Amino acid sequence: MTRILLLVATFSGLLAGPAAAEKQIYKVTLGHRSLGMLQFEGQGSNAKLLLSLDNTPFGLDDGTFEAVTQAKGHEVDYLGTSRGSETRDIAIVRDADTVTAVKITPRSEMTEMTDAGKVPAGVISPTEFFAKLANGKTCPSPMAMYDGRRVAQMATTAKKQNDDTVICDISYRVVLGPGYVWPFYFKSFDVHAAYDARKLATFSMSGGGFTVRLTRQ
């Protein structure tokens, strides 16, 4: 059970990250258990995401996790908020592809990578990462994501096509900063995405023997 809770918490952290695109709704499940819903709308650097969990085991990870990214010319602002079993705010400012400012509240959530000067150029926010997946039509190109605490790299490792369905195997590795979930600090996960008729149909992340899945509604 502990591993289940850790995986749910990690998944929430990954996604906790104004839009014109159509709203997308995904059901969040762990095995046969429904955990909640995820709503996403937007594209590129103008997008927002809301993850609502109300049925995690023992209610320990119930709560909301919201992330908004907005572009203002060359500047891109990201704000991620967690409300529930933990309260955390992460604000990141980027000038083009360079992170210029990072603020995390409470300070106890900061890591060595909560320092704009240490973040490599070219990273994207968690919301931009999901926008690439949700609005994509096939397996994603390599990308690096920065959430204020760590940098993770993702890349498609295998692609299979069956009629109108494309299945993508994606590697996910933390390359700078701590792994996810004290005291385990997980640094790699197996990620899978399926595109049906050139639209994201399912997205899953596996670790510790369990899989959290998003299914488009």
Coordinates of C-alpha atoms in Angstrom, one line a residue:
M1 CA 0.0 0.0 0.0
T2 CA 2.9 2.4 0.8
R3 CA 4.2 2.0 -2.8
I4 CA 0.7 2.8 -4.2
L5 CA 0.6 6.1 -2.2
L6 CA 4.2 7.0 -3.2
L7 CA 3.3 6.5 -6.9
V8 CA 0.2 8.6 -6.6
A9 CA 2.1 11.4 -4.9
T10 CA 4.9 11.3 -7.5
F11 CA 2.3 11.4 -10.4
S12 CA 0.7 14.4 -8.7
G13 CA 4.0 16.2 -8.4
L14 CA 4.8 15.6 -12.1
L15 CA 1.6 17.3 -13.2
A16 CA 1.4 20.1 -10.7
G17 CA 2.3 22.6 -13.0
P18 CA -5.4 30.9 -20.2
A19 CA -6.2 28.6 -23.0
A20 CA -8.1 28.7 -26.2
A21 CA -7.9 25.0 -27.1
E22 CA -10.7 22.5 -26.3
K23 CA -10.8 21.2 -22.8
Q24 CA -9.6 17.7 -22.4
I25 CA -10.8 15.5 -19.5
Y26 CA -9.0 12.3 -18.3
K27 CA -10.0 9.7 -15.7
V28 CA -7.2 8.9 -13.3
T29 CA -7.0 5.2 -12.1
L30 CA -4.7 3.0 -10.2
G31 CA -5.4 -0.6 -11.3
H32 CA -9.2 -0.9 -11.1
R33 CA -9.5 2.0 -8.6
S34 CA -10.7 5.4 -9.8
L35 CA -8.7 8.1 -8.1
G36 CA -10.1 11.3 -9.6
M37 CA -10.1 13.4 -12.7
L38 CA -7.6 15.6 -14.7
Q39 CA -8.7 18.6 -16.7
F40 CA -6.4 20.2 -19.3
E41 CA -6.8 23.0 -21.8
G42 CA -4.5 25.1 -23.9
Q43 CA -1.5 24.6 -26.1
G44 CA 2.2 25.4 -26.1
S45 CA 3.2 27.9 -23.4
N46 CA -0.4 29.0 -22.7
A47 CA -2.1 26.1 -20.9
K48 CA -3.6 25.1 -17.6
L49 CA -4.1 21.8 -15.8
L50 CA -6.1 20.7 -12.8
L51 CA -5.8 17.3 -11.2
S52 CA -8.4 16.5 -8.6
L53 CA -8.0 13.4 -6.4
D54 CA -10.8 12.3 -4.1
N55 CA -10.4 8.5 -3.8
T56 CA -6.8 7.7 -3.0
P57 CA -6.1 4.9 -0.5
F58 CA -7.2 6.1 3.0
G59 CA -7.6 9.6 1.5
L60 CA -3.9 10.4 2.2
D61 CA -3.3 12.0 -1.2
D62 CA -6.7 13.5 -1.8
G63 CA -6.6 17.1 -2.9
T64 CA -6.1 19.4 -5.9
F65 CA -3.0 20.1 -8.0
E66 CA -3.1 23.0 -10.4
A67 CA -0.6 24.3 -12.8
V68 CA -0.8 27.3 -15.2
T69 CA 1.7 28.5 -17.8
Q70 CA 1.4 31.8 -19.6
A71 CA 3.6 33.4 -22.2
K72 CA 4.1 37.2 -22.3
G73 CA 6.3 37.9 -25.2
H74 CA 9.6 36.2 -24.6
E75 CA 8.7 35.7 -20.9
V76 CA 7.0 32.4 -19.8
D77 CA 5.5 32.3 -16.3
Y78 CA 4.6 29.0 -14.5
L79 CA 2.8 28.6 -11.2
G80 CA 2.1 25.2 -9.7
T81 CA 0.0 24.9 -6.5
S82 CA -0.8 21.8 -4.4
R83 CA -3.6 21.8 -1.8
G84 CA -4.5 18.8 0.2
S85 CA -2.2 16.5 2.2
E86 CA 0.5 19.0 1.5
T87 CA 0.6 22.7 0.6
R88 CA 3.2 23.9 -1.9
D89 CA 3.6 26.7 -4.4
I90 CA 6.2 26.8 -7.1
A91 CA 6.7 29.8 -9.4
I92 CA 9.2 29.8 -12.3
V93 CA 10.0 32.6 -14.7
R94 CA 11.7 31.8 -18.0
D95 CA 13.1 34.3 -20.6
A96 CA 12.8 32.4 -23.9
D97 CA 14.6 29.1 -23.1
T98 CA 16.5 30.3 -20.0
V99 CA 15.1 30.1 -16.4
T100 CA 15.7 33.4 -14.7
A101 CA 13.8 33.1 -11.4
V102 CA 12.4 30.3 -9.1
K103 CA 10.5 30.6 -5.9
I104 CA 9.1 27.7 -3.7
T105 CA 6.9 28.0 -0.7
P106 CA 7.5 26.6 1.9
R107 CA 11.3 26.9 1.8
S108 CA 11.6 23.3 3.1
E109 CA 10.6 22.1 -0.3
M110 CA 13.6 23.7 -2.0
T111 CA 16.4 21.6 -3.4
E112 CA 19.8 22.3 -4.9
M113 CA 18.1 22.8 -8.2
T114 CA 15.9 25.6 -6.9
D115 CA 18.5 28.0 -8.3
A116 CA 17.9 29.5 -11.7
G117 CA 21.6 29.7 -12.4
K118 CA 21.9 25.9 -12.2
V119 CA 19.1 25.1 -14.6
P120 CA 20.2 24.2 -18.1
A121 CA 18.7 26.1 -21.1
G122 CA 15.9 24.5 -23.1
V123 CA 13.8 23.1 -20.3
I124 CA 10.0 23.3 -20.3
S125 CA 7.5 23.4 -17.4
P126 CA 5.3 20.4 -16.4
T127 CA 2.3 22.1 -18.0
E128 CA 4.1 22.6 -21.3
F129 CA 5.3 18.9 -21.1
F130 CA 1.7 17.7 -20.8
A131 CA 0.6 20.1 -23.6
K132 CA 3.0 18.4 -25.9
L133 CA 1.6 15.0 -25.1
A134 CA -2.1 16.0 -25.0
N135 CA -2.0 18.0 -28.2
G136 CA 0.4 15.7 -30.1
K137 CA -0.7 13.3 -32.8
T138 CA 2.0 10.7 -32.3
C139 CA 5.0 9.8 -30.1
P140 CA 6.7 12.9 -28.7
S141 CA 10.2 14.2 -29.5
P142 CA 12.8 14.3 -26.7
M143 CA 12.3 17.0 -24.1
A144 CA 13.6 18.1 -20.7
M145 CA 11.2 19.2 -17.9
Y146 CA 12.0 21.4 -14.9
D147 CA 9.6 21.6 -12.0
G148 CA 11.5 23.9 -9.7
R149 CA 13.1 21.0 -7.8
R150 CA 14.7 18.8 -10.5
V151 CA 15.3 18.3 -14.2
A152 CA 14.0 15.2 -15.9
Q153 CA 14.6 14.0 -19.5
M154 CA 12.0 12.2 -21.5
A155 CA 12.4 10.4 -24.9
T156 CA 10.5 7.9 -27.0
T157 CA 12.3 4.6 -26.9
A158 CA 9.9 2.5 -29.0
K159 CA 6.9 3.1 -31.3
K160 CA 4.3 0.6 -32.6
Q161 CA 1.4 1.2 -34.9
N162 CA -1.8 -0.9 -35.2
D163 CA -4.2 0.6 -37.8
D164 CA -5.1 4.1 -36.4
T165 CA -3.5 3.4 -32.9
V166 CA 0.1 4.4 -32.1
I167 CA 1.7 3.0 -28.9
C168 CA 4.7 4.9 -27.5
D169 CA 7.2 3.7 -24.9
I170 CA 8.8 6.7 -23.2
S171 CA 11.8 6.8 -20.9
Y172 CA 11.6 9.2 -17.9
R173 CA 14.9 9.9 -16.0
V174 CA 15.8 12.5 -13.4
V175 CA 19.2 13.9 -14.5
L176 CA 19.6 16.8 -12.1
G177 CA 18.4 17.2 -8.5
P178 CA 16.8 14.6 -6.2
G179 CA 14.5 11.8 -7.3
Y180 CA 10.8 11.7 -6.3
V181 CA 9.4 10.8 -2.8
W182 CA 11.5 10.8 0.3
P183 CA 13.2 8.5 1.4
F184 CA 13.2 6.5 -1.8
Y185 CA 14.1 9.2 -4.3
F186 CA 12.9 7.4 -7.4
K187 CA 14.8 8.6 -10.5
S188 CA 13.3 6.6 -13.3
F189 CA 9.8 5.6 -14.5
D190 CA 8.3 3.7 -17.4
V191 CA 5.9 5.9 -19.3
H192 CA 3.5 4.8 -22.0
A193 CA 1.2 6.8 -24.3
A194 CA -1.4 5.7 -26.8
Y195 CA -2.7 7.8 -29.6
D196 CA -5.9 6.8 -31.3
A197 CA -6.9 8.5 -34.5
R198 CA -4.1 11.0 -33.9
K199 CA -5.4 12.0 -30.4
L200 CA -4.0 11.1 -27.0
A201 CA -6.1 8.3 -25.6
T202 CA -4.2 7.0 -22.6
F203 CA -1.1 8.0 -20.7
S204 CA 0.5 5.9 -17.9
M205 CA 3.4 6.0 -15.5
S206 CA 4.7 2.9 -13.7
G207 CA 7.0 2.5 -10.7
G208 CA 7.3 0.3 -7.6
G209 CA 5.1 -2.4 -9.2
F210 CA 2.1 -0.1 -9.7
T211 CA 0.7 1.9 -12.6
V212 CA -1.2 5.2 -12.6
R213 CA -3.2 5.7 -15.8
L214 CA -5.0 8.6 -17.5
T215 CA -7.8 7.6 -19.9
R216 CA -9.4 10.3 -22.1
Q217 CA -13.1 10.8 -21.6

